Amino acid sequence: MPVIEVQNLRKTYGDHVAVDDVSFSVEEGEIFGVLGPNGAGKTTIVECVEGLRRYDGGTVSVMGLDPHRDKEQLRQRIGIQLQESELPPRLKVWEALQMYSTFYSDPADWRSLITDWGLEKKRDSRFGQLSGGQKQRLSIALALVGNPRIAVFDELTTALDPRARRETWELIEKVRAQGVTVLLVTHFMEEAERLCDRIAVIKEGRLAALDTPAGLISAADAEQRLRFVPSAPLDDSLLTALPEVTSVTRAGSRVTVTGTNNLVYAVVAVLARHAIVPDELRLEQPTLEDAFVKLTGTAPVGN
């Protein structure tokens, strides 16, 4: 049974339609991604799921609860990390976790969370003294202090450097390994491709696609790129005549062939027939970023 069901969700602000007829479900144990350009409506959708924002049409069910009618019950079962959440700069790590634990009827042991999320050395540090990565560890611990069945992370790694971002990815995988379903809002392609079981791509408030990362890449029919240095003079027409090839370009001695389907086999076969060896051969497969651009017409931000 899905733990989250969204049907025909609609949210407007005056004359502006922020979310229009969006439907999806999230299965228990998934890391489910909500991906889209800035301003696409990702955060609005998730805030409707969390019960932080009222929607104007459609239905939302979270573990069988209505986010507005059953707000207090839902608050006990869902852990939330907000997109822009700040704590008082003088609040200590242990104080924050202890305080948050009092909000729940059956909280986790906040002392164990300090250990579990690598915050022992920062236990007595104030929030304003923490690095970006340490703040994210604390943010995750605070989202889990209520023993939730669902954790929501909204742009969790936006302000982090590449190393801290990858460390945070490992933490998110650890959250799922503990049996928590994760709803992840992001605009980082690598993050979504690595972490998510399925992804809802949002464009201008509407659902543009819903599939696994591999399924989105395949459906976008993005092109492959094959790069090599030919061992002998090569007439480009040998390659452009192939049905799998869409273009051939050169940069010095290096040849780049773009195409689809069995591009590698077709190119290597024709080179072999003409006794040409493709040195420094490298294949660049389509990525989630390629699929994203094709689906939204927008280049991703911050990758």
PDB file of C-alpha atoms in Angstrom:
ATOM      1  CA  MET A   1       0.000   0.000   0.000  1.00  0.00           C
ATOM      2  CA  PRO A   2       1.286   3.506  -0.779  1.00  0.00           C
ATOM      3  CA  VAL A   3       2.147   5.597   2.276  1.00  0.00           C
ATOM      4  CA  ILE A   4       1.507   8.810   0.323  1.00  0.00           C
ATOM      5  CA  GLU A   5      -1.231   9.263  -2.298  1.00  0.00           C
ATOM      6  CA  VAL A   6      -1.687  12.542  -4.153  1.00  0.00           C
ATOM      7  CA  GLN A   7      -4.549  12.848  -6.626  1.00  0.00           C
ATOM      8  CA  ASN A   8      -5.208  15.815  -8.938  1.00  0.00           C
ATOM      9  CA  LEU A   9      -3.515  18.265  -6.574  1.00  0.00           C
ATOM     10  CA  ARG A  10      -4.095  21.942  -7.356  1.00  0.00           C
ATOM     11  CA  LYS A  11      -2.801  25.055  -5.590  1.00  0.00           C
ATOM     12  CA  THR A  12      -3.275  28.672  -6.651  1.00  0.00           C
ATOM     13  CA  TYR A  13      -2.100  32.024  -5.362  1.00  0.00           C
ATOM     14  CA  GLY A  14      -4.581  34.560  -6.687  1.00  0.00           C
ATOM     15  CA  ASP A  15      -4.473  34.234 -10.467  1.00  0.00           C
ATOM     16  CA  HIS A  16      -1.227  32.235 -10.409  1.00  0.00           C
ATOM     17  CA  VAL A  17      -1.577  28.441 -10.657  1.00  0.00           C
ATOM     18  CA  ALA A  18       1.401  27.031  -8.737  1.00  0.00           C
ATOM     19  CA  VAL A  19       0.392  23.351  -8.910  1.00  0.00           C
ATOM     20  CA  ASP A  20      -2.019  21.975 -11.487  1.00  0.00           C
ATOM     21  CA  ASP A  21      -3.498  18.438 -11.517  1.00  0.00           C
ATOM     22  CA  VAL A  22      -0.495  16.606 -10.028  1.00  0.00           C
ATOM     23  CA  SER A  23      -0.930  12.931  -9.083  1.00  0.00           C
ATOM     24  CA  PHE A  24       1.563  10.400  -7.699  1.00  0.00           C
ATOM     25  CA  SER A  25       1.961   7.811  -4.955  1.00  0.00           C
ATOM     26  CA  VAL A  26       4.911   6.842  -2.772  1.00  0.00           C
ATOM     27  CA  GLU A  27       5.479   3.255  -1.706  1.00  0.00           C
ATOM     28  CA  GLU A  28       6.706   2.316   1.758  1.00  0.00           C
ATOM     29  CA  GLY A  29      10.500   2.113   1.937  1.00  0.00           C
ATOM     30  CA  GLU A  30      11.136   4.201  -1.180  1.00  0.00           C
ATOM     31  CA  ILE A  31      13.337   7.196  -1.662  1.00  0.00           C
ATOM     32  CA  PHE A  32      10.949   9.169  -3.851  1.00  0.00           C
ATOM     33  CA  GLY A  33      12.332  12.234  -5.568  1.00  0.00           C
ATOM     34  CA  VAL A  34      10.520  15.425  -6.578  1.00  0.00           C
ATOM     35  CA  LEU A  35      12.685  17.054  -9.233  1.00  0.00           C
ATOM     36  CA  GLY A  36      12.244  20.242 -11.203  1.00  0.00           C
ATOM     37  CA  PRO A  37      13.601  23.698 -12.018  1.00  0.00           C
ATOM     38  CA  ASN A  38      13.525  26.452  -9.425  1.00  0.00           C
ATOM     39  CA  GLY A  39       9.993  27.766  -9.083  1.00  0.00           C
ATOM     40  CA  ALA A  40       8.402  24.680 -10.654  1.00  0.00           C
ATOM     41  CA  GLY A  41       6.188  24.016  -7.605  1.00  0.00           C
ATOM     42  CA  LYS A  42       8.210  21.275  -5.894  1.00  0.00           C
ATOM     43  CA  THR A  43       8.174  22.778  -2.427  1.00  0.00           C
ATOM     44  CA  THR A  44       4.495  23.744  -2.679  1.00  0.00           C
ATOM     45  CA  ILE A  45       3.591  20.127  -3.499  1.00  0.00           C
ATOM     46  CA  VAL A  46       5.573  18.789  -0.557  1.00  0.00           C
ATOM     47  CA  GLU A  47       4.183  21.387   1.841  1.00  0.00           C
ATOM     48  CA  CYS A  48       0.667  20.268   0.855  1.00  0.00           C
ATOM     49  CA  VAL A  49       1.676  16.684   1.670  1.00  0.00           C
ATOM     50  CA  GLU A  50       3.115  17.769   5.033  1.00  0.00           C
ATOM     51  CA  GLY A  51       0.006  19.752   5.956  1.00  0.00           C
ATOM     52  CA  LEU A  52       1.921  23.030   6.048  1.00  0.00           C
ATOM     53  CA  ARG A  53      -0.057  24.502   3.148  1.00  0.00           C
ATOM     54  CA  ARG A  54      -3.710  24.175   2.175  1.00  0.00           C
ATOM     55  CA  TYR A  55      -4.424  23.052  -1.362  1.00  0.00           C
ATOM     56  CA  ASP A  56      -7.345  24.217  -3.486  1.00  0.00           C
ATOM     57  CA  GLY A  57      -8.236  21.001  -5.281  1.00  0.00           C
ATOM     58  CA  GLY A  58      -7.596  17.258  -5.349  1.00  0.00           C
ATOM     59  CA  THR A  59      -6.860  14.946  -2.432  1.00  0.00           C
ATOM     60  CA  VAL A  60      -3.825  14.041  -0.338  1.00  0.00           C
ATOM     61  CA  SER A  61      -3.528  11.011   1.922  1.00  0.00           C
ATOM     62  CA  VAL A  62      -0.485  10.281   4.091  1.00  0.00           C
ATOM     63  CA  MET A  63      -0.594   6.896   5.836  1.00  0.00           C
ATOM     64  CA  GLY A  64      -4.372   7.111   5.502  1.00  0.00           C
ATOM     65  CA  LEU A  65      -4.501  10.531   7.173  1.00  0.00           C
ATOM     66  CA  ASP A  66      -5.692  13.843   5.774  1.00  0.00           C
ATOM     67  CA  PRO A  67      -2.876  16.389   6.232  1.00  0.00           C
ATOM     68  CA  HIS A  68      -5.312  19.058   7.484  1.00  0.00           C
ATOM     69  CA  ARG A  69      -8.047  17.155   9.258  1.00  0.00           C
ATOM     70  CA  ASP A  70      -5.544  14.845  10.980  1.00  0.00           C
ATOM     71  CA  LYS A  71      -2.670  17.318  11.309  1.00  0.00           C
ATOM     72  CA  GLU A  72      -1.776  16.425  14.897  1.00  0.00           C
ATOM     73  CA  GLN A  73      -1.697  12.677  14.207  1.00  0.00           C
ATOM     74  CA  LEU A  74       0.367  13.220  11.077  1.00  0.00           C
ATOM     75  CA  ARG A  75       2.866  15.394  12.917  1.00  0.00           C
ATOM     76  CA  GLN A  76       3.671  12.405  15.121  1.00  0.00           C
ATOM     77  CA  ARG A  77       4.467  10.179  12.120  1.00  0.00           C
ATOM     78  CA  ILE A  78       6.330  12.425   9.696  1.00  0.00           C
ATOM     79  CA  GLY A  79       9.738  14.040  10.099  1.00  0.00           C
ATOM     80  CA  ILE A  80      10.335  17.296   8.252  1.00  0.00           C
ATOM     81  CA  GLN A  81      13.502  19.144   7.270  1.00  0.00           C
ATOM     82  CA  LEU A  82      12.458  22.479   5.866  1.00  0.00           C
ATOM     83  CA  GLN A  83      14.175  24.083   2.873  1.00  0.00           C
ATOM     84  CA  GLU A  84      15.302  27.077   4.909  1.00  0.00           C
ATOM     85  CA  SER A  85      15.364  26.062   8.561  1.00  0.00           C
ATOM     86  CA  GLU A  86      17.535  27.917  11.044  1.00  0.00           C
ATOM     87  CA  LEU A  87      17.865  27.457  14.773  1.00  0.00           C
ATOM     88  CA  PRO A  88      18.865  30.144  17.257  1.00  0.00           C
ATOM     89  CA  PRO A  89      22.636  30.507  16.839  1.00  0.00           C
ATOM     90  CA  ARG A  90      23.334  30.043  20.553  1.00  0.00           C
ATOM     91  CA  LEU A  91      21.238  26.868  20.882  1.00  0.00           C
ATOM     92  CA  LYS A  92      23.438  23.842  21.564  1.00  0.00           C
ATOM     93  CA  VAL A  93      23.144  20.614  19.592  1.00  0.00           C
ATOM     94  CA  TRP A  94      21.951  18.563  22.556  1.00  0.00           C
ATOM     95  CA  GLU A  95      19.506  21.289  23.575  1.00  0.00           C
ATOM     96  CA  ALA A  96      17.924  21.325  20.116  1.00  0.00           C
ATOM     97  CA  LEU A  97      17.429  17.559  20.075  1.00  0.00           C
ATOM     98  CA  GLN A  98      16.118  17.478  23.636  1.00  0.00           C
ATOM     99  CA  MET A  99      13.668  20.311  22.898  1.00  0.00           C
ATOM    100  CA  TYR A 100      12.404  18.703  19.674  1.00  0.00           C
ATOM    101  CA  SER A 101      11.916  15.359  21.421  1.00  0.00           C
ATOM    102  CA  THR A 102       9.340  16.964  23.734  1.00  0.00           C
ATOM    103  CA  PHE A 103       7.097  17.632  20.715  1.00  0.00           C
ATOM    104  CA  TYR A 104       6.377  13.901  20.257  1.00  0.00           C
ATOM    105  CA  SER A 105       4.463  11.315  22.226  1.00  0.00           C
ATOM    106  CA  ASP A 106       6.944   8.525  21.488  1.00  0.00           C
ATOM    107  CA  PRO A 107      10.262  10.149  20.616  1.00  0.00           C
ATOM    108  CA  ALA A 108      13.514   8.451  19.777  1.00  0.00           C
ATOM    109  CA  ASP A 109      16.356   8.626  22.265  1.00  0.00           C
ATOM    110  CA  TRP A 110      17.911  11.954  21.321  1.00  0.00           C
ATOM    111  CA  ARG A 111      21.199  10.918  22.933  1.00  0.00           C
ATOM    112  CA  SER A 112      21.431   7.952  20.569  1.00  0.00           C
ATOM    113  CA  LEU A 113      20.709  10.225  17.609  1.00  0.00           C
ATOM    114  CA  ILE A 114      23.724  12.333  18.537  1.00  0.00           C
ATOM    115  CA  THR A 115      25.859   9.202  18.272  1.00  0.00           C
ATOM    116  CA  ASP A 116      24.094   7.765  15.210  1.00  0.00           C
ATOM    117  CA  TRP A 117      24.597  10.940  13.179  1.00  0.00           C
ATOM    118  CA  GLY A 118      28.193  11.640  14.145  1.00  0.00           C
ATOM    119  CA  LEU A 119      27.544  14.632  16.370  1.00  0.00           C
ATOM    120  CA  GLU A 120      29.269  13.431  19.581  1.00  0.00           C
ATOM    121  CA  LYS A 121      32.140  15.913  19.277  1.00  0.00           C
ATOM    122  CA  LYS A 122      29.667  18.720  18.581  1.00  0.00           C
ATOM    123  CA  ARG A 123      27.237  17.813  21.347  1.00  0.00           C
ATOM    124  CA  ASP A 124      27.883  21.017  23.286  1.00  0.00           C
ATOM    125  CA  SER A 125      28.537  23.218  20.254  1.00  0.00           C
ATOM    126  CA  ARG A 126      26.150  26.030  19.441  1.00  0.00           C
ATOM    127  CA  PHE A 127      24.210  25.956  16.165  1.00  0.00           C
ATOM    128  CA  GLY A 128      25.988  29.060  14.904  1.00  0.00           C
ATOM    129  CA  GLN A 129      29.351  27.307  15.294  1.00  0.00           C
ATOM    130  CA  LEU A 130      28.472  24.306  13.105  1.00  0.00           C
ATOM    131  CA  SER A 131      29.709  23.785   9.554  1.00  0.00           C
ATOM    132  CA  GLY A 132      27.234  23.278   6.715  1.00  0.00           C
ATOM    133  CA  GLY A 133      27.655  19.501   6.845  1.00  0.00           C
ATOM    134  CA  GLN A 134      27.232  19.417  10.628  1.00  0.00           C
ATOM    135  CA  LYS A 135      24.057  21.501  10.379  1.00  0.00           C
ATOM    136  CA  GLN A 136      22.693  18.984   7.874  1.00  0.00           C
ATOM    137  CA  ARG A 137      23.503  16.091  10.216  1.00  0.00           C
ATOM    138  CA  LEU A 138      21.638  17.897  12.963  1.00  0.00           C
ATOM    139  CA  SER A 139      18.766  18.667  10.575  1.00  0.00           C
ATOM    140  CA  ILE A 140      18.416  14.968   9.763  1.00  0.00           C
ATOM    141  CA  ALA A 141      18.592  14.004  13.442  1.00  0.00           C
ATOM    142  CA  LEU A 142      15.861  16.534  14.263  1.00  0.00           C
ATOM    143  CA  ALA A 143      13.680  15.121  11.464  1.00  0.00           C
ATOM    144  CA  LEU A 144      14.068  11.647  12.988  1.00  0.00           C
ATOM    145  CA  VAL A 145      13.672  12.485  16.667  1.00  0.00           C
ATOM    146  CA  GLY A 146       9.941  11.714  16.516  1.00  0.00           C
ATOM    147  CA  ASN A 147      10.480   8.131  15.227  1.00  0.00           C
ATOM    148  CA  PRO A 148       8.726   8.981  11.913  1.00  0.00           C
ATOM    149  CA  ARG A 149       7.658   6.537   9.243  1.00  0.00           C
ATOM    150  CA  ILE A 150       8.236   9.212   6.587  1.00  0.00           C
ATOM    151  CA  ALA A 151      11.046  11.773   6.410  1.00  0.00           C
ATOM    152  CA  VAL A 152      10.840  14.793   4.087  1.00  0.00           C
ATOM    153  CA  PHE A 153      14.053  16.474   2.958  1.00  0.00           C
ATOM    154  CA  ASP A 154      13.656  19.664   0.921  1.00  0.00           C
ATOM    155  CA  GLU A 155      16.815  20.827  -0.915  1.00  0.00           C
ATOM    156  CA  LEU A 156      18.870  19.272   1.882  1.00  0.00           C
ATOM    157  CA  THR A 157      22.241  19.644   0.150  1.00  0.00           C
ATOM    158  CA  THR A 158      21.847  22.970  -1.669  1.00  0.00           C
ATOM    159  CA  ALA A 159      24.359  24.956   0.388  1.00  0.00           C
ATOM    160  CA  LEU A 160      26.927  22.183   0.758  1.00  0.00           C
ATOM    161  CA  ASP A 161      30.279  21.696  -0.939  1.00  0.00           C
ATOM    162  CA  PRO A 162      30.697  18.500  -3.041  1.00  0.00           C
ATOM    163  CA  ARG A 163      32.308  16.495  -0.236  1.00  0.00           C
ATOM    164  CA  ALA A 164      29.666  17.409   2.351  1.00  0.00           C
ATOM    165  CA  ARG A 165      26.949  16.742  -0.229  1.00  0.00           C
ATOM    166  CA  ARG A 166      28.178  13.192  -0.821  1.00  0.00           C
ATOM    167  CA  GLU A 167      28.434  12.585   2.914  1.00  0.00           C
ATOM    168  CA  THR A 168      24.825  13.725   3.238  1.00  0.00           C
ATOM    169  CA  TRP A 169      23.780  11.309   0.491  1.00  0.00           C
ATOM    170  CA  GLU A 170      25.206   8.475   2.572  1.00  0.00           C
ATOM    171  CA  LEU A 171      23.184   9.711   5.538  1.00  0.00           C
ATOM    172  CA  ILE A 172      19.967   9.723   3.490  1.00  0.00           C
ATOM    173  CA  GLU A 173      20.644   6.140   2.397  1.00  0.00           C
ATOM    174  CA  LYS A 174      21.160   5.294   6.059  1.00  0.00           C
ATOM    175  CA  VAL A 175      17.755   6.804   6.896  1.00  0.00           C
ATOM    176  CA  ARG A 176      16.072   4.514   4.353  1.00  0.00           C
ATOM    177  CA  ALA A 177      18.046   1.534   5.662  1.00  0.00           C
ATOM    178  CA  GLN A 178      16.412   2.158   9.039  1.00  0.00           C
ATOM    179  CA  GLY A 179      12.999   1.561   7.456  1.00  0.00           C
ATOM    180  CA  VAL A 180      11.970   5.179   6.918  1.00  0.00           C
ATOM    181  CA  THR A 181      10.329   6.218   3.645  1.00  0.00           C
ATOM    182  CA  VAL A 182      12.055   9.310   2.229  1.00  0.00           C
ATOM    183  CA  LEU A 183      10.460  12.093   0.183  1.00  0.00           C
ATOM    184  CA  LEU A 184      13.355  14.053  -1.324  1.00  0.00           C
ATOM    185  CA  VAL A 185      12.999  17.427  -3.060  1.00  0.00           C
ATOM    186  CA  THR A 186      16.037  18.344  -5.133  1.00  0.00           C
ATOM    187  CA  HIS A 187      17.284  20.025  -8.284  1.00  0.00           C
ATOM    188  CA  PHE A 188      20.620  18.177  -8.298  1.00  0.00           C
ATOM    189  CA  MET A 189      20.675  15.587 -11.082  1.00  0.00           C
ATOM    190  CA  GLU A 190      23.467  13.466  -9.621  1.00  0.00           C
ATOM    191  CA  GLU A 191      21.716  13.416  -6.254  1.00  0.00           C
ATOM    192  CA  ALA A 192      18.418  12.267  -7.749  1.00  0.00           C
ATOM    193  CA  GLU A 193      20.059   9.647  -9.967  1.00  0.00           C
ATOM    194  CA  ARG A 194      22.052   8.155  -7.111  1.00  0.00           C
ATOM    195  CA  LEU A 195      19.431   8.170  -4.356  1.00  0.00           C
ATOM    196  CA  CYS A 196      15.940   7.926  -5.818  1.00  0.00           C
ATOM    197  CA  ASP A 197      13.995   4.765  -6.608  1.00  0.00           C
ATOM    198  CA  ARG A 198      11.478   6.846  -8.571  1.00  0.00           C
ATOM    199  CA  ILE A 199      11.280  10.498  -9.535  1.00  0.00           C
ATOM    200  CA  ALA A 200       8.404  12.872 -10.252  1.00  0.00           C
ATOM    201  CA  VAL A 201       9.603  15.596 -12.627  1.00  0.00           C
ATOM    202  CA  ILE A 202       7.670  18.842 -12.165  1.00  0.00           C
ATOM    203  CA  LYS A 203       7.494  21.506 -14.849  1.00  0.00           C
ATOM    204  CA  GLU A 204       5.527  24.724 -14.357  1.00  0.00           C
ATOM    205  CA  GLY A 205       3.381  23.144 -11.661  1.00  0.00           C
ATOM    206  CA  ARG A 206       2.473  20.036 -13.648  1.00  0.00           C
ATOM    207  CA  LEU A 207       3.769  16.476 -13.626  1.00  0.00           C
ATOM    208  CA  ALA A 208       6.039  16.169 -16.675  1.00  0.00           C
ATOM    209  CA  ALA A 209       7.127  12.573 -16.022  1.00  0.00           C
ATOM    210  CA  LEU A 210       7.152   9.873 -13.338  1.00  0.00           C
ATOM    211  CA  ASP A 211       9.533   6.916 -13.511  1.00  0.00           C
ATOM    212  CA  THR A 212      12.759   5.412 -12.249  1.00  0.00           C
ATOM    213  CA  PRO A 213      15.927   7.352 -13.114  1.00  0.00           C
ATOM    214  CA  ALA A 214      16.764   4.727 -15.756  1.00  0.00           C
ATOM    215  CA  GLY A 215      13.224   4.881 -17.128  1.00  0.00           C
ATOM    216  CA  LEU A 216      13.323   8.661 -17.453  1.00  0.00           C
ATOM    217  CA  ILE A 217      16.641   8.480 -19.301  1.00  0.00           C
ATOM    218  CA  SER A 218      15.358   5.788 -21.646  1.00  0.00           C
ATOM    219  CA  ALA A 219      12.061   7.553 -22.343  1.00  0.00           C
ATOM    220  CA  ALA A 220      13.827  10.799 -23.164  1.00  0.00           C
ATOM    221  CA  ASP A 221      15.650   9.000 -25.988  1.00  0.00           C
ATOM    222  CA  ALA A 222      18.739  11.095 -25.298  1.00  0.00           C
ATOM    223  CA  GLU A 223      21.686  10.637 -27.605  1.00  0.00           C
ATOM    224  CA  GLN A 224      24.964   8.857 -26.919  1.00  0.00           C
ATOM    225  CA  ARG A 225      28.357  10.369 -27.688  1.00  0.00           C
ATOM    226  CA  LEU A 226      31.303   8.258 -28.825  1.00  0.00           C
ATOM    227  CA  ARG A 227      34.735   9.895 -28.786  1.00  0.00           C
ATOM    228  CA  PHE A 228      37.945   8.426 -30.226  1.00  0.00           C
ATOM    229  CA  VAL A 229      41.140   9.140 -32.140  1.00  0.00           C
ATOM    230  CA  PRO A 230      41.269   7.158 -35.430  1.00  0.00           C
ATOM    231  CA  SER A 231      44.509   5.270 -36.085  1.00  0.00           C
ATOM    232  CA  ALA A 232      44.360   6.199 -39.808  1.00  0.00           C
ATOM    233  CA  PRO A 233      42.722   8.911 -41.954  1.00  0.00           C
ATOM    234  CA  LEU A 234      38.934   8.681 -41.660  1.00  0.00           C
ATOM    235  CA  ASP A 235      36.344   9.960 -44.115  1.00  0.00           C
ATOM    236  CA  ASP A 236      33.431  11.333 -42.067  1.00  0.00           C
ATOM    237  CA  SER A 237      30.991  10.105 -44.697  1.00  0.00           C
ATOM    238  CA  LEU A 238      31.661   6.519 -43.561  1.00  0.00           C
ATOM    239  CA  LEU A 239      30.050   7.456 -40.254  1.00  0.00           C
ATOM    240  CA  THR A 240      27.369   9.921 -41.338  1.00  0.00           C
ATOM    241  CA  ALA A 241      25.987   7.239 -43.686  1.00  0.00           C
ATOM    242  CA  LEU A 242      25.112   5.047 -40.674  1.00  0.00           C
ATOM    243  CA  PRO A 243      21.435   5.238 -39.593  1.00  0.00           C
ATOM    244  CA  GLU A 244      22.512   5.251 -35.932  1.00  0.00           C
ATOM    245  CA  VAL A 245      24.608   8.412 -36.390  1.00  0.00           C
ATOM    246  CA  THR A 246      23.116  11.911 -36.150  1.00  0.00           C
ATOM    247  CA  SER A 247      26.324  13.978 -36.301  1.00  0.00           C
ATOM    248  CA  VAL A 248      30.112  13.788 -36.569  1.00  0.00           C
ATOM    249  CA  THR A 249      32.375  16.553 -35.276  1.00  0.00           C
ATOM    250  CA  ARG A 250      36.124  16.943 -34.885  1.00  0.00           C
ATOM    251  CA  ALA A 251      38.413  18.699 -32.414  1.00  0.00           C
ATOM    252  CA  GLY A 252      41.948  18.253 -33.647  1.00  0.00           C
ATOM    253  CA  SER A 253      42.571  14.537 -34.075  1.00  0.00           C
ATOM    254  CA  ARG A 254      39.610  13.561 -31.872  1.00  0.00           C
ATOM    255  CA  VAL A 255      36.337  12.511 -33.491  1.00  0.00           C
ATOM    256  CA  THR A 256      32.996  12.785 -31.688  1.00  0.00           C
ATOM    257  CA  VAL A 257      30.090  10.758 -33.046  1.00  0.00           C
ATOM    258  CA  THR A 258      26.586  11.426 -31.717  1.00  0.00           C
ATOM    259  CA  GLY A 259      23.722   9.004 -32.199  1.00  0.00           C
ATOM    260  CA  THR A 260      21.258   6.523 -30.762  1.00  0.00           C
ATOM    261  CA  ASN A 261      20.477   2.811 -30.541  1.00  0.00           C
ATOM    262  CA  ASN A 262      23.472   0.526 -31.247  1.00  0.00           C
ATOM    263  CA  LEU A 263      25.829   3.421 -31.917  1.00  0.00           C
ATOM    264  CA  VAL A 264      28.964   1.753 -30.556  1.00  0.00           C
ATOM    265  CA  TYR A 265      28.511  -1.468 -32.507  1.00  0.00           C
ATOM    266  CA  ALA A 266      27.720   0.365 -35.754  1.00  0.00           C
ATOM    267  CA  VAL A 267      30.714   2.709 -35.526  1.00  0.00           C
ATOM    268  CA  VAL A 268      33.234   0.086 -34.407  1.00  0.00           C
ATOM    269  CA  ALA A 269      32.058  -2.306 -37.136  1.00  0.00           C
ATOM    270  CA  VAL A 270      32.518   0.219 -39.956  1.00  0.00           C
ATOM    271  CA  LEU A 271      35.942   1.227 -38.591  1.00  0.00           C
ATOM    272  CA  ALA A 272      37.015  -2.422 -38.466  1.00  0.00           C
ATOM    273  CA  ARG A 273      35.976  -2.956 -42.083  1.00  0.00           C
ATOM    274  CA  HIS A 274      38.357  -0.140 -43.041  1.00  0.00           C
ATOM    275  CA  ALA A 275      41.185  -1.312 -40.742  1.00  0.00           C
ATOM    276  CA  ILE A 276      40.904   1.741 -38.498  1.00  0.00           C
ATOM    277  CA  VAL A 277      41.432   1.343 -34.750  1.00  0.00           C
ATOM    278  CA  PRO A 278      39.519   3.781 -32.463  1.00  0.00           C
ATOM    279  CA  ASP A 279      42.201   4.784 -29.951  1.00  0.00           C
ATOM    280  CA  GLU A 280      41.243   6.441 -26.637  1.00  0.00           C
ATOM    281  CA  LEU A 281      37.681   5.230 -27.177  1.00  0.00           C
ATOM    282  CA  ARG A 282      35.177   6.684 -24.734  1.00  0.00           C
ATOM    283  CA  LEU A 283      31.390   6.343 -24.647  1.00  0.00           C
ATOM    284  CA  GLU A 284      29.271   8.992 -22.958  1.00  0.00           C
ATOM    285  CA  GLN A 285      25.856   7.554 -22.145  1.00  0.00           C
ATOM    286  CA  PRO A 286      22.721   9.668 -21.725  1.00  0.00           C
ATOM    287  CA  THR A 287      22.257  10.961 -18.180  1.00  0.00           C
ATOM    288  CA  LEU A 288      19.376  12.089 -16.027  1.00  0.00           C
ATOM    289  CA  GLU A 289      20.473  15.648 -16.793  1.00  0.00           C
ATOM    290  CA  ASP A 290      19.914  14.977 -20.509  1.00  0.00           C
ATOM    291  CA  ALA A 291      16.444  13.635 -19.742  1.00  0.00           C
ATOM    292  CA  PHE A 292      15.693  16.593 -17.459  1.00  0.00           C
ATOM    293  CA  VAL A 293      16.607  19.135 -20.118  1.00  0.00           C
ATOM    294  CA  LYS A 294      14.482  17.342 -22.685  1.00  0.00           C
ATOM    295  CA  LEU A 295      11.489  17.097 -20.323  1.00  0.00           C
ATOM    296  CA  THR A 296      11.601  20.618 -18.906  1.00  0.00           C
ATOM    297  CA  GLY A 297      13.487  22.604 -21.538  1.00  0.00           C
ATOM    298  CA  THR A 298      15.562  23.996 -18.663  1.00  0.00           C
ATOM    299  CA  ALA A 299      19.167  23.370 -17.716  1.00  0.00           C
ATOM    300  CA  PRO A 300      19.564  22.164 -14.117  1.00  0.00           C
ATOM    301  CA  VAL A 301      20.920  24.588 -11.543  1.00  0.00           C
ATOM    302  CA  GLY A 302      23.962  23.993  -9.405  1.00  0.00           C
ATOM    303  CA  ASN A 303      25.237  20.672 -10.756  1.00  0.00           C
TER     304      ASN A 303
END
